[in-house]
Coordinates of C-alpha atoms and ligand atoms in Angstrom, one line a residue:
Chain M
M971 CA -19.5 1.6 -25.1
I972 CA -16.0 0.4 -25.6
I973 CA -14.3 -1.4 -22.7
L974 CA -10.6 -1.1 -22.4
V975 CA -8.8 -3.9 -20.5
A976 CA -5.2 -3.7 -19.3
I977 CA -3.4 -7.1 -19.4
K978 CA 0.1 -7.7 -18.1
R979 CA 2.4 -10.6 -19.0
V980 CA 3.9 -12.0 -15.8
V981 CA 5.7 -15.1 -14.6
D982 CA 3.1 -17.8 -14.2
Y983 CA 1.7 -18.1 -10.7
N984 CA 3.0 -21.6 -10.3
V985 CA 6.6 -20.6 -10.8
R986 CA 8.7 -20.0 -7.7
V987 CA 11.2 -17.2 -8.7
R988 CA 14.6 -16.7 -7.2
P989 CA 17.0 -13.8 -7.2
T990 CA 19.7 -13.8 -9.9
T991 CA 23.2 -14.7 -8.5
D992 CA 24.3 -11.0 -8.7
Q993 CA 21.0 -10.0 -6.9
S994 CA 20.2 -7.5 -9.5
G995 CA 16.9 -9.0 -10.4
V996 CA 14.9 -12.2 -10.5
E997 CA 15.8 -15.3 -12.5
I998 CA 13.0 -15.4 -15.1
S999 CA 14.8 -16.1 -18.4
N1000 CA 13.3 -19.6 -18.8
A1001 CA 10.2 -19.2 -16.6
K1002 CA 6.8 -19.9 -17.9
M1003 CA 4.9 -16.7 -18.6
S1004 CA 1.2 -16.1 -18.5
M1005 CA -1.5 -13.4 -18.4
N1006 CA -1.7 -12.0 -14.9
P1007 CA -4.6 -14.0 -13.3
F1008 CA -6.5 -10.8 -12.2
D1009 CA -6.3 -9.6 -15.8
E1010 CA -7.9 -12.8 -17.1
I1011 CA -10.7 -12.0 -14.7
A1012 CA -10.8 -8.4 -16.2
V1013 CA -11.0 -9.7 -19.8
E1014 CA -13.7 -12.2 -18.8
E1015 CA -15.8 -9.4 -17.2
A1016 CA -15.5 -7.2 -20.3
I1017 CA -16.5 -10.0 -22.6
R1018 CA -19.5 -10.8 -20.4
L1019 CA -20.5 -7.1 -20.6
K1020 CA -20.3 -7.4 -24.3
E1021 CA -22.3 -10.6 -24.4
A1022 CA -24.9 -8.8 -22.2
G1023 CA -25.2 -6.1 -24.9
I1024 CA -23.7 -3.4 -22.6
A1025 CA -20.3 -3.1 -24.3
S1026 CA -19.9 -2.7 -28.0
E1027 CA -16.2 -3.6 -28.3
V1028 CA -13.5 -5.0 -26.0
V1029 CA -10.0 -3.6 -26.5
V1030 CA -7.1 -5.1 -24.7
A1031 CA -3.8 -3.3 -24.1
S1032 CA -0.5 -4.7 -22.9
F1033 CA 2.8 -2.9 -22.5
G1034 CA 6.3 -4.3 -22.5
V1035 CA 8.5 -6.7 -24.5
K1036 CA 7.5 -8.1 -27.9
Q1037 CA 6.1 -11.3 -26.3
C1038 CA 3.3 -9.3 -24.7
Q1039 CA 1.6 -9.9 -28.1
E1040 CA 1.2 -13.5 -27.1
T1041 CA -0.7 -12.4 -24.0
I1042 CA -2.8 -10.1 -26.2
R1043 CA -3.6 -13.0 -28.5
T1044 CA -4.7 -15.0 -25.5
A1045 CA -7.2 -12.3 -24.6
L1046 CA -8.4 -12.1 -28.2
A1047 CA -8.9 -15.8 -28.2
M1048 CA -11.0 -15.5 -25.1
G1049 CA -13.2 -13.0 -27.0
A1050 CA -11.7 -9.5 -27.0
D1051 CA -12.0 -7.7 -30.3
R1052 CA -8.7 -6.0 -30.8
G1053 CA -5.4 -5.4 -29.1
V1054 CA -2.9 -2.6 -28.6
H1055 CA 0.7 -3.3 -27.8
V1056 CA 3.1 -0.6 -26.6
E1057 CA 6.5 -2.2 -27.1
T1058 CA 9.4 -1.3 -24.8
E1059 CA 12.3 -3.1 -23.1
V1060 CA 12.1 -0.7 -20.2
E1061 CA 10.9 -2.2 -16.9
L1062 CA 7.5 -0.5 -16.6
Q1063 CA 6.3 0.7 -13.3
P1064 CA 2.7 1.4 -12.4
L1065 CA 2.8 5.2 -12.9
A1066 CA 4.3 4.7 -16.4
V1067 CA 1.7 2.1 -17.2
A1068 CA -1.1 4.4 -16.0
K1069 CA 0.2 7.2 -18.2
L1070 CA 0.4 4.9 -21.2
L1071 CA -3.1 3.7 -20.6
K1072 CA -4.3 7.3 -20.3
T1073 CA -3.1 8.1 -23.8
I1074 CA -5.0 5.0 -25.1
V1075 CA -8.1 6.1 -23.1
D1076 CA -7.8 9.6 -24.7
K1077 CA -7.8 8.1 -28.1
E1078 CA -10.3 5.2 -27.7
K1079 CA -12.7 7.0 -25.4
P1080 CA -13.9 3.8 -23.5
G1081 CA -16.8 3.9 -21.1
M1082 CA -15.0 1.7 -18.7
V1083 CA -11.4 0.5 -18.1
I1084 CA -10.9 -2.8 -16.3
L1085 CA -7.6 -3.8 -14.8
G1086 CA -6.5 -6.4 -12.4
K1087 CA -6.2 -5.3 -8.8
Q1088 CA -2.6 -6.4 -8.6
A1089 CA 0.1 -7.8 -10.8
I1090 CA 1.4 -10.9 -9.2
D1091 CA 5.0 -10.1 -10.0
D1092 CA 5.5 -6.5 -8.6
D1093 CA 2.5 -7.0 -6.2
A1094 CA 2.0 -3.2 -6.5
N1095 CA -1.8 -2.8 -6.5
Q1096 CA -1.6 0.7 -7.9
T1097 CA -2.1 1.0 -11.6
G1098 CA -5.9 1.2 -11.7
Q1099 CA -6.0 3.8 -8.9
M1100 CA -3.4 5.9 -10.7
L1101 CA -5.2 5.7 -14.0
A1102 CA -8.4 6.8 -12.4
S1103 CA -6.6 9.7 -10.7
L1104 CA -4.9 10.8 -14.0
L1105 CA -8.3 10.7 -15.7
N1106 CA -10.2 12.2 -12.8
W1107 CA -12.6 9.3 -13.0
G1108 CA -14.3 7.2 -10.2
Q1109 CA -12.6 4.0 -9.2
G1110 CA -14.1 0.7 -8.2
T1111 CA -11.1 -1.3 -6.9
F1112 CA -11.1 -4.9 -5.7
A1113 CA -14.4 -5.6 -7.4
C1114 CA -16.4 -8.7 -6.8
N1115 CA -19.5 -7.6 -8.6
V1116 CA -20.1 -5.1 -11.4
K1117 CA -23.4 -4.0 -12.7
V1118 CA -23.9 -1.3 -15.3
D1119 CA -27.0 0.8 -14.7
S1120 CA -27.4 3.4 -17.5
D1121 CA -24.9 6.1 -16.9
K1122 CA -23.6 4.5 -13.7
V1123 CA -21.8 1.4 -12.6
I1124 CA -22.6 -0.3 -9.3
V1125 CA -19.5 -2.0 -7.9
S1126 CA -19.2 -4.2 -4.9
R1127 CA -15.7 -4.3 -3.5
E1128 CA -13.8 -6.7 -1.3
I1129 CA -12.6 -4.6 1.7
D1130 CA -10.8 -5.6 4.9
G1131 CA -14.0 -5.8 6.9
G1132 CA -16.3 -7.3 4.3
T1133 CA -17.9 -5.9 1.2
Q1134 CA -18.7 -2.4 0.2
T1135 CA -20.9 -1.2 -2.6
L1136 CA -20.3 2.0 -4.5
S1137 CA -22.0 3.7 -7.4
L1138 CA -19.7 5.3 -9.9
K1139 CA -20.4 7.8 -12.7
L1140 CA -19.4 6.4 -16.0
P1141 CA -16.7 6.4 -17.4
A1142 CA -15.0 4.7 -14.6
V1143 CA -12.1 2.5 -13.7
I1144 CA -12.6 -1.0 -12.2
T1145 CA -10.0 -3.3 -10.8
T1146 CA -10.8 -7.0 -10.4
D1147 CA -10.7 -9.2 -7.3
L1148 CA -10.6 -13.0 -7.4
R1149 CA -14.3 -13.6 -6.8
L1150 CA -15.6 -11.4 -9.7
N1151 CA -15.9 -14.3 -12.1
E1152 CA -14.3 -17.4 -13.4
P1153 CA -12.4 -16.7 -16.6
R1154 CA -13.2 -19.0 -19.6
Y1155 CA -10.6 -21.0 -21.5
A1156 CA -10.1 -20.1 -25.1
K1157 CA -11.3 -22.9 -27.5
L1158 CA -9.1 -24.0 -30.4
P1159 CA -11.1 -22.4 -33.2
D1160 CA -11.1 -19.2 -31.2
I1161 CA -7.4 -19.3 -30.9
M1162 CA -7.1 -19.6 -34.7
K1163 CA -9.6 -16.8 -35.2
A1164 CA -7.6 -14.6 -32.7
K1165 CA -4.6 -14.7 -35.0
K1166 CA -6.6 -12.6 -37.5
K1167 CA -7.9 -10.0 -35.1
P1168 CA -6.4 -6.5 -35.3
L1169 CA -3.4 -5.8 -33.1
E1170 CA -1.9 -2.3 -33.2
T1171 CA 1.7 -1.8 -32.1
L1172 CA 3.1 1.5 -30.8
T1173 CA 6.1 2.7 -28.7
P1174 CA 6.1 5.0 -25.7
E1175 CA 7.8 7.5 -28.0
D1176 CA 4.8 7.4 -30.4
L1177 CA 2.7 8.3 -27.4
D1178 CA 5.1 10.8 -26.0
I1179 CA 5.3 9.3 -22.6
D1180 CA 8.4 9.1 -20.4
V1181 CA 8.4 5.6 -19.0
S1182 CA 11.7 5.7 -17.1
P1183 CA 11.4 4.0 -13.7
R1184 CA 11.0 6.1 -10.6
L1185 CA 12.1 3.4 -8.3
K1186 CA 15.5 1.9 -8.7
I1187 CA 15.8 -1.7 -7.7
L1188 CA 19.1 -1.7 -5.8
K1189 CA 19.0 -5.4 -4.8
V1190 CA 16.8 -8.4 -4.8
S1191 CA 17.4 -11.0 -2.2
E1192 CA 15.8 -14.1 -0.7
P1193 CA 13.6 -13.6 2.4
P1194 CA 14.9 -15.1 5.7
K1195 CA 14.4 -18.9 5.6
R1196 CA 12.3 -20.5 8.3
E1197 CA 14.1 -23.3 10.2
A1198 CA 12.6 -26.7 9.4
G1199 CA 10.4 -27.8 12.3
V1200 CA 9.4 -31.1 13.7
M1201 CA 6.6 -33.5 13.1
V1202 CA 4.6 -34.4 16.2
A1203 CA 2.9 -37.8 16.8
D1204 CA -0.4 -36.6 18.3
V1205 CA -2.4 -33.9 20.0
T1206 CA -0.9 -34.5 23.4
E1207 CA 2.6 -33.9 22.0
L1208 CA 1.5 -30.9 20.1
L1209 CA -0.1 -29.2 23.1
D1210 CA 3.0 -30.0 25.2
K1211 CA 5.3 -28.4 22.6
L1212 CA 3.0 -25.3 22.2
R1213 CA 2.8 -24.9 26.0
N1214 CA 6.3 -25.7 27.2
E1215 CA 8.6 -25.3 24.2
A1216 CA 7.1 -22.5 22.1
K1217 CA 5.1 -21.0 25.0
V1218 CA 2.5 -19.6 22.8
I1219 CA -0.6 -21.0 24.5
Chain P
M1474 CA 10.7 17.8 6.7
S1475 CA 7.6 16.2 8.4
V1476 CA 5.9 13.0 7.5
L1477 CA 2.2 12.7 7.1
V1478 CA 0.4 9.5 8.1
I1479 CA -3.1 9.0 6.8
A1480 CA -5.3 7.5 9.5
D1481 CA -7.3 4.4 8.7
H1482 CA -10.4 4.5 10.8
N1483 CA -14.2 3.9 10.8
N1484 CA -15.1 7.3 12.3
E1485 CA -15.2 5.6 15.8
S1486 CA -11.8 4.1 16.3
L1487 CA -8.3 4.1 14.8
N1488 CA -7.3 1.0 13.0
V1489 CA -4.3 -0.6 14.8
A1490 CA -2.6 -0.9 11.4
T1491 CA -2.2 2.9 11.5
L1492 CA -0.1 2.5 14.7
S1493 CA 2.4 0.5 12.7
A1494 CA 2.5 3.1 10.0
I1495 CA 3.2 5.7 12.7
T1496 CA 6.2 3.6 13.9
A1497 CA 7.4 3.5 10.3
A1498 CA 7.0 7.2 10.0
N1499 CA 9.0 7.8 13.1
K1500 CA 11.9 6.0 11.5
L1501 CA 11.8 8.7 8.8
S1502 CA 11.3 11.9 10.8
D1503 CA 10.8 13.2 14.3
E1504 CA 7.9 15.3 13.0
V1505 CA 5.1 12.9 12.4
E1506 CA 1.6 14.3 11.7
V1507 CA -1.6 12.3 11.4
F1508 CA -4.4 13.2 9.1
V1509 CA -7.9 12.0 10.0
A1510 CA -10.6 12.5 7.4
G1511 CA -14.1 11.4 8.2
N1512 CA -17.2 12.7 9.9
N1513 CA -18.0 12.8 13.6
C1514 CA -14.6 11.3 14.1
K1515 CA -13.2 13.5 17.0
D1516 CA -12.6 10.3 19.0
V1517 CA -10.3 9.1 16.3
A1518 CA -8.4 12.4 16.3
N1519 CA -8.2 12.3 20.1
T1520 CA -6.7 8.8 20.0
A1521 CA -4.2 9.8 17.4
S1522 CA -3.2 12.9 19.3
K1523 CA -2.0 10.7 22.2
I1524 CA 0.1 8.3 20.1
Q1525 CA 3.8 8.2 20.9
G1526 CA 5.8 10.1 18.3
V1527 CA 2.9 12.1 16.8
S1528 CA 3.5 15.9 16.8
R1529 CA 0.2 17.1 15.4
V1530 CA -3.1 15.9 14.2
L1531 CA -5.0 17.3 11.2
L1532 CA -8.7 16.7 11.3
C1533 CA -11.2 17.1 8.5
E1534 CA -14.8 16.4 9.4
S1535 CA -17.4 16.6 6.7
E1536 CA -20.3 14.7 5.2
V1537 CA -18.2 14.4 2.1
C1538 CA -15.5 12.5 4.0
V1539 CA -17.8 10.2 5.9
T1540 CA -17.1 7.1 3.8
Q1541 CA -13.6 8.2 2.8
L1542 CA -14.1 7.9 -0.9
A1543 CA -10.7 8.1 -2.6
E1544 CA -12.0 10.4 -5.3
N1545 CA -12.7 13.1 -2.6
I1546 CA -9.9 12.4 -0.1
A1547 CA -7.0 12.1 -2.6
P1548 CA -7.3 15.8 -3.8
L1549 CA -7.5 16.8 -0.1
I1550 CA -4.3 15.1 0.7
Y1551 CA -2.7 16.5 -2.4
Q1552 CA -3.4 20.0 -1.2
L1553 CA -1.7 19.2 2.2
A1554 CA 1.3 17.4 0.6
D1555 CA 3.5 20.5 0.1
K1556 CA 5.2 20.5 3.5
Y1557 CA 5.7 16.7 3.8
S1558 CA 8.6 14.6 2.5
H1559 CA 6.7 11.4 2.9
L1560 CA 3.1 10.4 2.9
L1561 CA 2.3 7.1 4.6
S1562 CA -0.6 4.9 5.2
A1563 CA -1.2 1.3 6.4
A1564 CA -1.4 -1.2 3.5
T1565 CA -5.1 -1.9 4.4
T1566 CA -7.7 -2.0 1.6
T1567 CA -8.4 1.7 2.4
G1568 CA -4.8 2.7 2.1
K1569 CA -4.3 0.6 -1.0
N1570 CA -7.3 2.3 -2.6
L1571 CA -6.3 5.8 -1.7
M1572 CA -2.5 6.2 -1.8
P1573 CA -1.8 5.4 -5.5
R1574 CA -4.5 8.0 -6.4
V1575 CA -2.5 10.6 -4.3
A1576 CA 0.8 9.5 -5.8
A1577 CA -0.5 10.0 -9.4
L1578 CA -1.7 13.6 -8.5
L1579 CA 1.8 14.3 -7.2
D1580 CA 3.3 12.6 -10.3
V1581 CA 5.4 10.3 -8.1
A1582 CA 5.7 6.5 -7.7
Q1583 CA 4.0 4.8 -4.9
I1584 CA 5.9 2.3 -2.9
S1585 CA 3.7 -0.5 -1.8
D1586 CA 3.8 -2.6 1.3
I1587 CA 7.2 -1.7 2.7
I1588 CA 8.6 -4.1 5.3
D1589 CA 11.8 -2.1 6.2
I1590 CA 13.3 1.3 5.9
E1591 CA 17.0 1.6 5.0
S1592 CA 17.1 5.4 4.6
E1593 CA 14.7 8.1 3.7
D1594 CA 14.6 7.1 0.1
T1595 CA 15.4 3.4 0.3
F1596 CA 12.9 0.7 1.4
K1597 CA 12.5 -3.0 1.3
R1598 CA 9.3 -4.6 0.0
P1599 CA 8.3 -8.2 -0.9
I1600 CA 7.6 -9.0 -4.6
Y1601 CA 6.5 -12.2 -6.3
A1602 CA 4.3 -13.3 -3.4
G1603 CA 7.2 -12.7 -1.0
N1604 CA 9.5 -15.2 -2.7
V1605 CA 12.0 -12.3 -3.0
I1606 CA 12.5 -9.1 -1.2
A1607 CA 13.4 -6.0 -3.3
T1608 CA 15.4 -3.1 -2.0
V1609 CA 14.1 -0.1 -3.9
Q1610 CA 15.3 3.5 -4.0
S1611 CA 12.9 6.3 -4.9
T1612 CA 14.1 9.0 -7.2
D1613 CA 11.0 11.2 -6.6
I1614 CA 11.0 14.3 -4.5
K1615 CA 8.1 13.0 -2.4
K1616 CA 7.6 9.4 -1.3
V1617 CA 4.1 8.0 -1.1
I1618 CA 4.2 4.7 0.8
T1619 CA 2.0 2.0 2.2
V1620 CA 3.3 0.1 5.2
R1621 CA 2.9 -3.6 5.9
S1622 CA 1.7 -3.5 9.5
T1623 CA 3.1 -6.9 10.5
A1624 CA 6.6 -5.6 9.8
F1625 CA 6.5 -2.7 12.2
A1626 CA 5.6 -2.6 15.9
T1627 CA 2.5 -0.7 17.0
A1628 CA 3.2 2.8 18.4
S1629 CA 2.0 3.1 22.0
S1630 CA -0.2 5.8 23.5
T1631 CA 0.8 8.4 26.0
D1632 CA -1.1 10.6 28.4
T1633 CA -0.3 13.9 26.8
A1634 CA -2.2 15.0 23.7
V1635 CA -0.7 17.1 20.9
S1636 CA -2.8 19.7 19.1
I1637 CA -5.6 18.9 16.7
E1638 CA -6.0 21.3 13.8
T1639 CA -8.9 21.6 11.5
V1640 CA -8.6 21.2 7.8
A1641 CA -11.3 22.6 5.5
A1642 CA -13.7 20.1 4.0
P1643 CA -13.4 19.2 0.3
V1644 CA -16.2 19.6 -2.2
D1645 CA -17.8 16.4 -3.4
N1646 CA -16.6 15.9 -6.9
G1647 CA -19.5 13.5 -7.6
L1648 CA -17.5 10.8 -9.2
S1649 CA -18.5 8.1 -6.8
C1650 CA -21.0 7.6 -4.1
F1651 CA -21.4 5.2 -1.3
V1652 CA -24.3 2.7 -1.5
S1653 CA -23.9 0.2 1.2
E1654 CA -21.5 -1.9 3.3
E1655 CA -21.8 -5.4 4.6
L1656 CA -19.3 -5.9 7.3
T1657 CA -18.6 -9.4 8.7
K1658 CA -19.7 -9.4 12.3
S1659 CA -17.6 -11.2 14.7
E1660 CA -16.8 -11.3 18.4
R1661 CA -13.4 -12.6 17.7
P1662 CA -10.2 -10.6 17.6
E1663 CA -9.4 -8.9 14.3
L1664 CA -7.6 -11.2 11.9
A1665 CA -4.8 -8.9 11.0
A1666 CA -4.0 -8.1 14.6
A1667 CA -4.8 -11.3 16.5
D1668 CA -2.3 -13.2 18.6
V1669 CA -3.6 -16.6 17.5
V1670 CA -5.1 -17.4 14.1
I1671 CA -6.7 -20.6 13.1
S1672 CA -7.1 -21.0 9.3
G1673 CA -9.1 -23.5 7.4
G1674 CA -8.7 -24.7 3.8
R1675 CA -10.4 -26.8 1.2
G1676 CA -9.7 -29.8 3.4
L1677 CA -12.7 -28.9 5.6
G1678 CA -14.9 -30.0 2.7
N1679 CA -17.9 -27.8 3.3
K1680 CA -19.3 -24.8 5.1
E1681 CA -20.8 -26.9 7.9
N1682 CA -17.5 -28.6 8.7
F1683 CA -15.9 -25.2 8.9
K1684 CA -17.6 -24.9 12.3
L1685 CA -14.7 -27.1 13.6
I1686 CA -12.4 -24.2 12.9
E1687 CA -14.7 -21.9 14.9
D1688 CA -14.8 -24.3 17.8
L1689 CA -11.1 -24.5 17.9
A1690 CA -10.7 -20.8 17.6
D1691 CA -13.1 -20.4 20.6
C1692 CA -10.9 -22.5 22.7
L1693 CA -7.9 -20.3 22.0
G1694 CA -9.5 -16.9 21.7
A1695 CA -8.3 -16.9 18.1
A1696 CA -9.2 -15.1 15.0
I1697 CA -10.3 -17.2 11.9
G1698 CA -8.6 -17.1 8.6
A1699 CA -8.9 -19.2 5.4
S1700 CA -7.2 -20.1 2.2
R1701 CA -8.5 -18.8 -1.1
A1702 CA -10.0 -22.2 -1.9
A1703 CA -12.1 -22.1 1.3
V1704 CA -13.3 -18.6 0.4
D1705 CA -14.0 -19.4 -3.2
A1706 CA -16.0 -22.4 -2.1
G1707 CA -18.1 -20.2 0.1
F1708 CA -17.1 -21.7 3.5
V1709 CA -16.3 -18.2 4.8
P1710 CA -16.6 -14.5 3.7
N1711 CA -13.9 -13.0 1.5
D1712 CA -12.3 -10.9 4.2
Y1713 CA -11.0 -14.1 5.9
Q1714 CA -8.6 -14.8 3.1
V1715 CA -5.0 -14.9 4.1
G1716 CA -2.3 -14.6 1.5
Q1717 CA -0.6 -12.7 -1.3
T1718 CA -3.8 -11.2 -2.4
G1719 CA -5.7 -11.3 0.9
K1720 CA -4.6 -10.4 4.4
I1721 CA -1.1 -10.5 5.7
V1722 CA -0.9 -11.9 9.3
A1723 CA 1.9 -12.6 11.6
P1724 CA 0.4 -13.9 14.9
K1725 CA 2.3 -15.6 17.7
L1726 CA 0.6 -18.8 16.7
Y1727 CA -0.9 -19.8 13.3
I1728 CA -2.6 -23.1 12.8
A1729 CA -3.3 -24.2 9.3
V1730 CA -5.9 -26.9 9.0
G1731 CA -6.5 -28.7 5.7
I1732 CA -4.4 -26.1 3.8
S1733 CA -1.8 -27.3 1.3
G1734 CA 0.5 -24.3 1.6
A1735 CA 0.5 -22.8 -1.9
I1736 CA 3.0 -19.9 -2.3
Q1737 CA 0.1 -17.5 -2.4
H1738 CA -1.1 -18.6 1.0
L1739 CA 2.4 -18.8 2.5
A1740 CA 2.9 -15.1 1.4
G1741 CA 0.3 -14.1 3.9
M1742 CA 1.4 -16.1 7.0
K1743 CA 5.0 -17.2 6.9
D1744 CA 6.2 -14.5 9.2
S1745 CA 4.1 -15.9 12.0
Q1746 CA 6.1 -16.7 15.1
V1747 CA 5.0 -20.3 15.4
I1748 CA 3.3 -22.2 12.7
V1749 CA 1.4 -25.5 13.1
A1750 CA -0.2 -27.5 10.3
I1751 CA -2.7 -30.3 10.4
N1752 CA -2.8 -32.1 7.0
K1753 CA -3.4 -35.7 6.0
D1754 CA -0.8 -35.4 3.2
A1755 CA 2.8 -35.7 4.7
E1756 CA 4.1 -34.2 1.4
A1757 CA 2.0 -31.0 1.6
P1758 CA 4.2 -27.9 1.1
I1759 CA 2.8 -26.3 4.2
F1760 CA 5.0 -28.6 6.3
Q1761 CA 8.1 -26.8 4.8
V1762 CA 7.3 -23.8 6.9
T1763 CA 5.8 -25.3 10.0
D1764 CA 7.4 -25.5 13.5
Y1765 CA 5.1 -28.4 14.4
G1766 CA 3.3 -30.5 11.9
I1767 CA 0.7 -33.3 12.4
V1768 CA 0.0 -35.7 9.6
G1769 CA -3.5 -37.0 9.9
D1770 CA -7.2 -36.6 9.4
L1771 CA -8.3 -33.2 10.5
F1772 CA -11.8 -34.6 11.4
K1773 CA -10.1 -36.7 14.0
I1774 CA -7.3 -34.4 15.2
V1775 CA -9.2 -31.1 15.5
P1776 CA -12.0 -32.6 17.8
E1777 CA -9.2 -34.2 19.9
L1778 CA -7.5 -30.9 20.1
I1779 CA -10.7 -29.1 21.2
E1780 CA -11.4 -31.8 23.8
A1781 CA -7.9 -31.5 25.2
L1782 CA -8.0 -27.7 25.4
N1783 CA -11.4 -27.8 27.1
S1784 CA -10.4 -30.2 29.7
Ligands
FAD1887 C1 -3.7 -14.8 -8.5 C2 -3.9 -15.8 -7.4 C3 -3.9 -15.3 -6.1 C4 -4.1 -16.1 -5.0 N1 -4.1 -15.6 -3.8 C5 -4.3 -16.5 -2.7 C6 -4.3 -16.0 -1.4 O1 -4.2 -14.7 -1.2 N2 -4.5 -16.9 -0.4 C7 -4.6 -18.2 -0.6 O2 -4.7 -19.0 0.4 N3 -4.5 -18.7 -1.9 C8 -4.4 -17.9 -2.9 N4 -4.4 -18.4 -4.2 C9 -4.7 -19.8 -4.4 C10 -3.6 -20.8 -4.1 O3 -2.8 -20.9 -5.3 C11 -4.1 -22.2 -3.7 O4 -5.0 -22.6 -4.8 C12 -5.0 -22.2 -2.5 O5 -4.2 -21.5 -1.4 C13 -5.3 -23.6 -2.1 O6 -6.1 -23.6 -0.9 P1 -6.2 -24.9 0.0 O7 -4.8 -25.1 0.5 O8 -7.2 -24.7 1.0 O9 -6.6 -26.0 -0.9 P2 -5.8 -27.3 -1.5 O10 -4.6 -26.9 -2.2 O11 -6.8 -28.1 -2.3 O12 -5.4 -28.1 -0.2 C14 -6.3 -28.8 0.6 C15 -5.4 -29.5 1.6 O13 -6.2 -30.1 2.6 C16 -5.7 -31.4 2.9 N5 -6.8 -32.2 3.4 C17 -7.9 -32.7 2.7 N6 -8.7 -33.4 3.5 C18 -8.1 -33.4 4.7 C19 -8.5 -34.1 5.9 N7 -9.6 -34.8 6.1 N8 -7.6 -33.9 6.9 C20 -6.4 -33.2 6.8 N9 -6.1 -32.6 5.7 C21 -6.9 -32.7 4.6 C22 -5.1 -31.9 1.6 O14 -4.1 -32.9 1.8 C23 -4.6 -30.6 1.0 O15 -3.2 -30.4 1.3 C24 -4.2 -17.5 -5.3 C25 -4.1 -18.0 -6.6 C26 -3.9 -17.2 -7.6 C27 -3.8 -17.7 -9.0
AMP1888 N1 2.8 -3.7 -18.4 C1 1.4 -3.7 -18.3 N2 0.6 -3.8 -19.4 C2 -0.7 -3.8 -19.3 N3 -1.3 -3.7 -18.1 C3 -0.6 -3.6 -17.0 C4 0.8 -3.6 -17.0 N4 1.2 -3.4 -15.8 C5 0.1 -3.4 -15.0 N5 -1.0 -3.5 -15.7 C6 -2.4 -3.5 -15.2 O1 -2.4 -3.0 -13.9 C7 -2.9 -3.9 -13.0 C8 -2.3 -3.7 -11.7 O2 -0.9 -3.8 -11.7 P1 0.0 -3.3 -10.5 O3 -0.4 -2.0 -10.2 O4 1.4 -3.4 -11.1 O5 -0.1 -4.3 -9.4 C9 -2.6 -5.3 -13.7 O6 -3.5 -6.3 -13.2 C10 -2.9 -4.9 -15.1 O7 -4.3 -4.9 -15.4

């Protein structure tokens, strides 16, 4: 089966973003960009399923500005087989991404779609669930273990109280949590090879999808700052402060 | 129009996070209804029927709903959605799993993890690990929302109960099926709702040493949290993780032990009332958000703390 993986280009997790001076958005013009960390885990999982002989081909898709192609090349260097880029300057929100993904699913007919559980820029945690809904497929969100068993996939999920295991009919949608695997680094020869792997480019118009945002961002501001506290010398002073100043114990 | 709150529960009791979602719902409308889907969960419906501000409870009891699989529950909520302007749930893993599925059926956006309500279509939510707060306005006719429970007070209970109405059970669409669940057993207060949280990080070194955190938590009747590094290293189960991609906590007192204070960790605890950090590195970023910091070796300080608290 084909596995489709959705990968988003985001501001690197080490960058601390700030609002622009007019508060219309965030200052990211010079920020380092990377593949969303959860999506690296998604790509890694798909490649492992291919290495295990379960997947026949790994297709990665990324939607957004031209530079998403760099993110696709990174996934190809990790071991994905081909890429699809839907190019748009529009700020894509989860519902639009899910609809774009659905058109690709309709065309590629994958047996599984793997996404990150959450993009670390919008912190939405929605796209996989929305895609599963649009496709009327089962969903294994926040996955920490994935095992294909003929026409089913057994998924363990990180939930608030511990871990839950579900069995989903294939095809299904999976979203990755941090403990699913440790993504590999691409080696130099693979980075060179990746440049020659196929990369299809489309537009939302080609796919006939309306990607206009449903949520208008009215303002972006900084969260309230915490007052700088004090350093205490020892345990006695700490307990005194907690008891008599903060009154929390 | 009315607002529907989807209850998060385990068939026995209502998750307190839902009480915060009800408070949020009451800011949007006087007509707040609560939907309880599960099996043998009358107690949950009864509890919900006595929450301040709730005007009606809808109850669906069925074998199909017992583990609340999103594949079966989402279509059920979709069928109920007509008469509601807003559909809310707590931003728990259950809510996060379910609500986008509902939103997609309704062809509307979902608004994740709101921390404030400005009007019926305008909300505040953290983005970029809480480094910035976005004010967003929904242009959709219906709003599907998850609520960050630490940002809204819990609704209280009353003596009078509102009516509970039965909703017909859904058919199992066979897309998914529950296999098993391994829940972390603990006598301690629940992490997301505790008054005191003691969190340990990579600085603890190994799983055995993490017992120090448990001993300290015992002294204070605290819940235990952890950094991602501590979870990844196997010191504690995954549901202990506090942060951008784990649990969001805002206790009265948060003590970070051997945690550096990466932005992803701060995202989950920086709204705590009082923050204490114990770290041997005076430059650790955690100290930028602490009320009281101690620089030193945790293996010396934590035992001292335990001794002082016990005496
Ligand atoms: C996509 C993504 C999501 C993430 N989500 C989360 C999340 O939700 N939550 C989270 O916590 N992290 C998250 N992280 C990870 C985060 O970036 C940090 O790597 C992590 O928080 C570090 O954990 P730590 O502070 O325990 O470890 P370290 O950064 O290694 O810090 C250990 C600290 O212990 C101190 N120490 C060591 N020995 C002692 C001693 N004997 N006495 C006193 N102090 C000592 C050190 O000085 C150091 O400051 C995420 C990362 C990514 C990429
Ligand atoms: N623009 C995009 N292109 C490709 N995949 C995306 C895009 N946006 C979101 N995704 C996928 O959806 C997941 C969840 O994103 P979100 O719902 O925005 O938190 C990400 O981890 C990606 O796998």
